[in-house]
Amino acid sequence: MDMLLTEIDHVAIAVNDLEAAIAYYRDTYGCDVEHREVVEKDGVEEALLRVADSYIQLLTPSREDSTVAKFLANKGEGLHHIGYRVDSCAEALESVKGHGHRVLDEVPRPGSRGTTVAFVHPKTAFGTLIELVQENPA
Ligand code: CO
């Protein structure tokens, strides 16, 4: 079959203090923030730090009932999900569903920085929350 994943889009890390995490990456590794966004629907604030053609995505809750707040309460800070870049989010999502694997998003939806995304359930993905990320022309 065709390879559906074209790049590691981002590695997402859940943190309690976004400013402290940004400072850590800036001061220790010289990483600058390329994009910041509050995704109100998901209850998260994110900062994207570019590494080559990929990003480190630092995530923190923007409200108490967000899934990232629950994640931090249950598991503490650390790896939250991995974003795989795809040419077509819809096509990749259909492949996941067509192979009988569980998804969190039945259909693609808007993500941050104008992307189209869908989340794949970690239960049938070997314990990793996966985000399929399709970049769209600006
Ligand atoms: Co993500």
Short mmCIF file of C-alpha atoms and ligand atoms in Angstrom, two decimals:
data_model
loop_
_atom_site.label_atom_id
_atom_site.label_comp_id
_atom_site.label_asym_id
_atom_site.label_seq_id
_atom_site.Cartn_x
_atom_site.Cartn_y
_atom_site.Cartn_z
CA MET A 1 0.00 0.00 0.00
CA ASP A 2 1.00 3.64 -0.32
CA MET A 3 2.86 5.15 2.60
CA LEU A 4 0.38 7.54 4.21
CA LEU A 5 2.71 9.23 6.72
CA THR A 6 4.97 11.86 5.17
CA GLU A 7 6.70 13.38 8.20
CA ILE A 8 6.67 13.54 11.96
CA ASP A 9 4.59 16.72 12.27
CA HIS A 10 4.96 17.20 15.99
CA VAL A 11 5.69 15.60 19.31
CA ALA A 12 3.27 16.96 21.91
CA ILE A 13 4.36 17.34 25.53
CA ALA A 14 1.89 18.23 28.28
CA VAL A 15 3.25 20.75 30.78
CA ASN A 16 1.91 22.54 33.84
CA ASP A 17 3.70 25.84 33.19
CA LEU A 18 3.88 26.76 29.52
CA GLU A 19 6.16 29.78 30.04
CA ALA A 20 8.62 27.70 32.06
CA ALA A 21 8.66 25.00 29.37
CA ILE A 22 9.20 27.56 26.60
CA ALA A 23 12.07 29.08 28.61
CA TYR A 24 13.60 25.62 29.09
CA TYR A 25 13.66 24.92 25.35
CA ARG A 26 14.84 28.45 24.52
CA ASP A 27 17.58 28.70 27.11
CA THR A 28 18.81 25.11 26.95
CA TYR A 29 18.50 24.28 23.25
CA GLY A 30 18.06 27.64 21.54
CA CYS A 31 14.56 26.73 20.26
CA ASP A 32 12.35 29.69 19.41
CA VAL A 33 8.57 29.68 19.48
CA GLU A 34 7.24 29.82 15.93
CA HIS A 35 3.54 29.77 16.72
CA ARG A 36 1.27 30.12 19.74
CA GLU A 37 -2.42 29.45 19.84
CA VAL A 38 -5.27 28.83 22.24
CA VAL A 39 -7.52 26.12 20.81
CA GLU A 40 -10.61 26.92 22.84
CA LYS A 41 -12.61 23.94 21.60
CA ASP A 42 -9.97 21.54 22.94
CA GLY A 43 -9.25 23.61 26.05
CA VAL A 44 -5.53 23.84 25.30
CA GLU A 45 -2.92 26.50 24.83
CA GLU A 46 0.00 25.44 22.69
CA ALA A 47 3.41 26.69 21.65
CA LEU A 48 5.11 25.23 18.57
CA LEU A 49 8.91 25.12 18.42
CA ARG A 50 10.32 24.16 15.06
CA VAL A 51 12.96 21.42 14.80
CA ALA A 52 13.91 20.93 11.13
CA ASP A 53 10.59 20.14 9.39
CA SER A 54 8.85 19.07 12.60
CA TYR A 55 7.66 20.73 15.77
CA ILE A 56 7.81 20.26 19.49
CA GLN A 57 4.31 21.14 20.68
CA LEU A 58 4.14 22.26 24.29
CA LEU A 59 0.59 21.90 25.58
CA THR A 60 -1.09 23.23 28.68
CA PRO A 61 -4.77 23.36 29.68
CA SER A 62 -6.61 26.62 29.02
CA ARG A 63 -9.44 25.53 31.32
CA GLU A 64 -9.93 23.04 34.12
CA ASP A 65 -12.23 20.62 32.25
CA SER A 66 -9.87 20.06 29.31
CA THR A 67 -8.59 16.58 28.50
CA VAL A 68 -5.03 17.86 28.95
CA ALA A 69 -5.91 18.94 32.51
CA LYS A 70 -7.16 15.39 33.17
CA PHE A 71 -4.02 13.95 31.59
CA LEU A 72 -1.77 16.09 33.82
CA ALA A 73 -3.78 15.18 36.92
CA ASN A 74 -3.61 11.45 36.14
CA LYS A 75 -0.19 11.02 34.59
CA GLY A 76 1.74 14.21 35.25
CA GLU A 77 3.83 16.07 32.73
CA GLY A 78 5.25 14.26 29.74
CA LEU A 79 4.61 12.91 26.27
CA HIS A 80 0.96 13.42 25.33
CA HIS A 81 0.65 12.47 21.66
CA ILE A 82 2.51 12.26 18.39
CA GLY A 83 1.37 14.03 15.25
CA TYR A 84 2.01 12.30 11.93
CA ARG A 85 1.80 14.49 8.84
CA VAL A 86 -0.33 13.10 6.03
CA ASP A 87 -1.32 14.33 2.59
CA SER A 88 -4.99 13.56 3.27
CA CYS A 89 -6.36 13.35 6.78
CA ALA A 90 -9.59 11.83 5.45
CA GLU A 91 -7.73 9.09 3.58
CA ALA A 92 -5.52 8.21 6.55
CA LEU A 93 -8.52 8.21 8.91
CA GLU A 94 -10.41 5.87 6.56
CA SER A 95 -7.42 3.51 6.58
CA VAL A 96 -7.45 3.43 10.39
CA LYS A 97 -11.20 2.79 10.52
CA GLY A 98 -11.08 0.38 7.59
CA HIS A 99 -8.61 -1.76 9.48
CA GLY A 100 -11.00 -1.88 12.43
CA HIS A 101 -9.00 0.38 14.70
CA ARG A 102 -10.60 2.87 17.07
CA VAL A 103 -10.64 6.62 16.48
CA LEU A 104 -11.48 9.63 18.62
CA ASP A 105 -12.60 11.74 15.66
CA GLU A 106 -14.98 10.07 13.22
CA VAL A 107 -14.35 12.79 10.66
CA PRO A 108 -11.46 15.24 10.12
CA ARG A 109 -11.75 18.58 11.89
CA PRO A 110 -9.86 21.88 12.11
CA GLY A 111 -6.60 21.80 14.09
CA SER A 112 -4.19 24.57 15.06
CA ARG A 113 -2.36 26.78 12.50
CA GLY A 114 -4.99 26.03 9.85
CA THR A 115 -4.42 22.28 9.69
CA THR A 116 -6.99 19.51 9.31
CA VAL A 117 -6.63 16.82 11.97
CA ALA A 118 -8.12 13.65 13.43
CA PHE A 119 -7.14 11.77 16.58
CA VAL A 120 -6.69 8.00 16.65
CA HIS A 121 -7.51 6.15 19.88
CA PRO A 122 -4.44 4.92 21.78
CA LYS A 123 -6.21 1.68 22.77
CA THR A 124 -5.78 0.10 19.34
CA ALA A 125 -2.58 2.04 18.51
CA PHE A 126 -0.23 0.35 20.95
CA GLY A 127 -0.78 2.88 23.70
CA THR A 128 0.04 6.01 21.72
CA LEU A 129 -2.44 8.81 21.10
CA ILE A 130 -1.93 9.62 17.40
CA GLU A 131 -2.94 12.81 15.60
CA LEU A 132 -3.13 12.76 11.81
CA VAL A 133 -2.17 16.22 10.55
CA GLN A 134 -2.88 17.56 7.09
CA GLU A 135 -1.33 20.94 6.28
CA ASN A 136 -3.46 23.23 4.16
CA PRO A 137 -2.34 26.00 1.83
CA ALA A 138 -2.36 29.33 3.71
CO CO B 1 -1.16 17.82 18.34
#
